[in-house]
PDB file of C-alpha atoms in Angstrom:
ATOM      1  CA  GLN A 566     -11.413  -9.636   8.964  1.00 84.00           C
ATOM      2  CA  VAL A 567      -9.921  -8.554   5.636  1.00 89.00           C
ATOM      3  CA  GLN A 568      -8.547 -10.987   3.090  1.00 91.00           C
ATOM      4  CA  ARG A 569      -4.937 -10.188   2.307  1.00 93.00           C
ATOM      5  CA  VAL A 570      -2.048 -11.709   0.390  1.00 95.00           C
ATOM      6  CA  GLU A 571       1.576 -11.586   1.451  1.00 97.00           C
ATOM      7  CA  SER A 572       4.261 -11.502  -1.241  1.00 98.00           C
ATOM      8  CA  GLY A 573       7.868 -10.543  -1.863  1.00 98.00           C
ATOM      9  CA  GLY A 574       9.592 -13.380  -0.087  1.00 98.00           C
ATOM     10  CA  GLY A 575      12.404 -15.400  -1.576  1.00 98.00           C
ATOM     11  CA  TRP A 576      15.959 -16.513  -1.158  1.00 98.00           C
ATOM     12  CA  VAL A 577      18.685 -14.021  -0.334  1.00 98.00           C
ATOM     13  CA  GLN A 578      22.249 -14.130   0.887  1.00 97.00           C
ATOM     14  CA  GLY A 579      23.063 -12.869   4.342  1.00 97.00           C
ATOM     15  CA  GLY A 580      23.407  -9.097   4.356  1.00 97.00           C
ATOM     16  CA  GLY A 581      20.907  -8.727   1.545  1.00 98.00           C
ATOM     17  CA  SER A 582      17.529  -7.045   1.414  1.00 98.00           C
ATOM     18  CA  LEU A 583      13.940  -7.912   0.587  1.00 98.00           C
ATOM     19  CA  ARG A 584      10.688  -5.990   0.623  1.00 98.00           C
ATOM     20  CA  LEU A 585       7.523  -7.798   1.619  1.00 98.00           C
ATOM     21  CA  SER A 586       4.047  -6.617   0.699  1.00 98.00           C
ATOM     22  CA  CYS A 587       0.677  -7.304   2.240  1.00 97.00           C
ATOM     23  CA  ALA A 588      -2.130  -6.408  -0.120  1.00 96.00           C
ATOM     24  CA  ALA A 589      -5.835  -6.526   0.631  1.00 91.00           C
ATOM     25  CA  SER A 590      -8.752  -6.881  -1.687  1.00 82.00           C
ATOM     26  CA  GLY A 591     -12.412  -6.178  -1.274  1.00 81.00           C
ATOM     27  CA  ARG A 592     -12.110  -4.271   1.960  1.00 86.00           C
ATOM     28  CA  THR A 593      -9.780  -1.594   3.190  1.00 90.00           C
ATOM     29  CA  LEU A 594      -6.853  -2.078   5.545  1.00 91.00           C
ATOM     30  CA  SER A 595      -6.564   1.656   6.108  1.00 90.00           C
ATOM     31  CA  THR A 596      -8.600   1.738   9.311  1.00 92.00           C
ATOM     32  CA  TYR A 597      -6.612  -1.035  10.999  1.00 95.00           C
ATOM     33  CA  ALA A 598      -3.309  -1.071  12.783  1.00 96.00           C
ATOM     34  CA  MET A 599      -1.283  -3.745  11.000  1.00 97.00           C
ATOM     35  CA  GLY A 600       1.655  -5.909  11.837  1.00 98.00           C
ATOM     36  CA  TRP A 601       4.116  -8.447  10.511  1.00 98.00           C
ATOM     37  CA  PHE A 602       4.818 -11.723  12.259  1.00 98.00           C
ATOM     38  CA  ARG A 603       7.063 -14.646  11.402  1.00 98.00           C
ATOM     39  CA  GLN A 604       7.381 -18.322  12.159  1.00 98.00           C
ATOM     40  CA  ALA A 605      10.612 -20.232  11.775  1.00 97.00           C
ATOM     41  CA  PRO A 606      10.646 -24.032  11.497  1.00 93.00           C
ATOM     42  CA  GLY A 607      10.041 -25.632  14.866  1.00 95.00           C
ATOM     43  CA  LYS A 608       9.394 -22.302  16.588  1.00 97.00           C
ATOM     44  CA  GLU A 609       6.397 -20.318  17.754  1.00 97.00           C
ATOM     45  CA  ARG A 610       5.116 -17.492  15.615  1.00 97.00           C
ATOM     46  CA  GLU A 611       6.569 -14.196  16.809  1.00 98.00           C
ATOM     47  CA  PHE A 612       5.925 -10.500  16.450  1.00 98.00           C
ATOM     48  CA  VAL A 613       8.203  -8.595  14.077  1.00 98.00           C
ATOM     49  CA  ALA A 614       6.794  -5.088  13.559  1.00 98.00           C
ATOM     50  CA  SER A 615       3.554  -3.118  13.596  1.00 98.00           C
ATOM     51  CA  ILE A 616       2.228   0.234  12.468  1.00 97.00           C
ATOM     52  CA  SER A 617      -0.715   2.399  13.463  1.00 96.00           C
ATOM     53  CA  TRP A 618      -3.509   2.964  10.971  1.00 94.00           C
ATOM     54  CA  THR A 619      -2.201   6.450  10.180  1.00 94.00           C
ATOM     55  CA  GLY A 620       1.373   5.243   9.907  1.00 94.00           C
ATOM     56  CA  SER A 621       2.517   7.712  12.547  1.00 95.00           C
ATOM     57  CA  ARG A 622       3.594   5.072  15.059  1.00 96.00           C
ATOM     58  CA  THR A 623       5.722   2.002  14.502  1.00 97.00           C
ATOM     59  CA  TYR A 624       6.915  -0.761  16.798  1.00 97.00           C
ATOM     60  CA  TYR A 625       9.631  -3.362  16.339  1.00 98.00           C
ATOM     61  CA  ALA A 626      10.904  -6.511  17.950  1.00 98.00           C
ATOM     62  CA  ASP A 627      14.368  -5.983  19.386  1.00 98.00           C
ATOM     63  CA  SER A 628      15.758  -8.600  17.018  1.00 98.00           C
ATOM     64  CA  VAL A 629      14.904  -6.536  13.926  1.00 98.00           C
ATOM     65  CA  LYS A 630      15.176  -2.981  15.214  1.00 98.00           C
ATOM     66  CA  GLY A 631      17.433  -0.899  12.993  1.00 98.00           C
ATOM     67  CA  ARG A 632      17.285  -3.452  10.158  1.00 98.00           C
ATOM     68  CA  PHE A 633      13.579  -3.676   9.260  1.00 98.00           C
ATOM     69  CA  THR A 634      11.158  -0.875   8.441  1.00 98.00           C
ATOM     70  CA  ILE A 635       7.392  -1.204   8.354  1.00 98.00           C
ATOM     71  CA  ALA A 636       5.370   1.205   6.231  1.00 98.00           C
ATOM     72  CA  ARG A 637       1.957   1.478   4.669  1.00 97.00           C
ATOM     73  CA  ASP A 638       0.298   3.093   1.704  1.00 96.00           C
ATOM     74  CA  ASN A 639      -3.390   3.387   2.453  1.00 94.00           C
ATOM     75  CA  THR A 640      -4.111   4.612  -1.074  1.00 93.00           C
ATOM     76  CA  LYS A 641      -2.866   1.245  -2.322  1.00 94.00           C
ATOM     77  CA  ASN A 642      -4.367  -0.738   0.539  1.00 95.00           C
ATOM     78  CA  THR A 643      -0.932  -2.251   1.174  1.00 96.00           C
ATOM     79  CA  VAL A 644       1.456  -2.689   4.083  1.00 97.00           C
ATOM     80  CA  TYR A 645       5.179  -3.217   3.527  1.00 98.00           C
ATOM     81  CA  LEU A 646       8.119  -4.641   5.416  1.00 98.00           C
ATOM     82  CA  GLN A 647      11.518  -3.502   4.154  1.00 98.00           C
ATOM     83  CA  MET A 648      14.143  -5.911   5.433  1.00 98.00           C
ATOM     84  CA  SER A 649      17.841  -5.086   5.249  1.00 98.00           C
ATOM     85  CA  SER A 650      21.031  -6.637   6.626  1.00 98.00           C
ATOM     86  CA  LEU A 651      19.260  -9.964   6.632  1.00 98.00           C
ATOM     87  CA  LYS A 652      20.632 -12.773   8.762  1.00 98.00           C
ATOM     88  CA  PRO A 653      20.121 -16.543   8.550  1.00 97.00           C
ATOM     89  CA  GLU A 654      18.058 -16.325  11.744  1.00 97.00           C
ATOM     90  CA  ASP A 655      15.542 -14.173   9.854  1.00 98.00           C
ATOM     91  CA  THR A 656      14.594 -17.254   7.833  1.00 98.00           C
ATOM     92  CA  ALA A 657      10.880 -17.854   8.396  1.00 98.00           C
ATOM     93  CA  VAL A 658       7.431 -17.622   6.889  1.00 98.00           C
ATOM     94  CA  TYR A 659       6.279 -14.020   7.233  1.00 98.00           C
ATOM     95  CA  TYR A 660       2.636 -13.104   7.799  1.00 98.00           C
ATOM     96  CA  CYS A 661       0.729  -9.864   8.005  1.00 97.00           C
ATOM     97  CA  ASN A 662      -2.228  -9.397  10.305  1.00 97.00           C
ATOM     98  CA  ALA A 663      -4.207  -6.679  11.971  1.00 95.00           C
ATOM     99  CA  VAL A 664      -3.077  -5.884  15.507  1.00 96.00           C
ATOM    100  CA  ASN A 665      -4.912  -4.582  18.544  1.00 91.00           C
ATOM    101  CA  THR A 666      -4.494  -0.864  19.160  1.00 87.00           C
ATOM    102  CA  GLY A 667      -4.226  -1.636  22.865  1.00 86.00           C
ATOM    103  CA  ASP A 668      -1.418  -4.111  22.233  1.00 88.00           C
ATOM    104  CA  TYR A 669       0.485  -3.635  19.021  1.00 93.00           C
ATOM    105  CA  GLN A 670       2.033  -7.082  19.264  1.00 92.00           C
ATOM    106  CA  ARG A 671      -1.259  -8.953  19.460  1.00 93.00           C
ATOM    107  CA  ASP A 672      -2.779 -10.335  16.272  1.00 92.00           C
ATOM    108  CA  ARG A 673      -6.504 -10.013  15.543  1.00 91.00           C
ATOM    109  CA  TRP A 674      -7.447 -12.166  12.575  1.00 92.00           C
ATOM    110  CA  SER A 675      -6.858 -15.660  11.298  1.00 92.00           C
ATOM    111  CA  TRP A 676      -3.629 -16.279   9.440  1.00 94.00           C
ATOM    112  CA  GLY A 677      -3.083 -16.220   5.699  1.00 93.00           C
ATOM    113  CA  GLN A 678      -0.600 -18.188   3.620  1.00 95.00           C
ATOM    114  CA  GLY A 679       2.381 -16.034   4.401  1.00 97.00           C
ATOM    115  CA  THR A 680       5.504 -15.622   2.299  1.00 98.00           C
ATOM    116  CA  GLN A 681       8.708 -17.611   2.777  1.00 98.00           C
ATOM    117  CA  VAL A 682      11.969 -15.780   3.408  1.00 98.00           C
ATOM    118  CA  THR A 683      15.173 -17.803   3.313  1.00 98.00           C
ATOM    119  CA  VAL A 684      18.510 -16.218   4.186  1.00 98.00           C
ATOM    120  CA  SER A 685      21.681 -18.149   3.482  1.00 97.00           C
ATOM    121  CA  SER A 686      24.913 -17.670   5.383  1.00 92.00           C
TER     122      SER A 686
END
């Protein structure tokens, strides 16, 4: 697997926006399909969005479709999650991970530290 660091989380009022970043060091992310997942307190970790290694295909959970956008910049070895129209139910720790090309909602590697997103009503 590739070591990566998630950042960009924070506190925001409902309706606001945040952009998360997932940066890798040492090895490239560019040959992997990547995804974002989240885990709210007391809940299972869930799929949020994923993107093919070229960036040509993206997939979203129904709960975030139309509000979140996943993107990547392979020259910067970074994957992004632009979150808009945030809701209190988006409050969670957000993680990035590689995903299987046969199942873009299935994670491949162990989990990192994640970044906390808190949305107030």
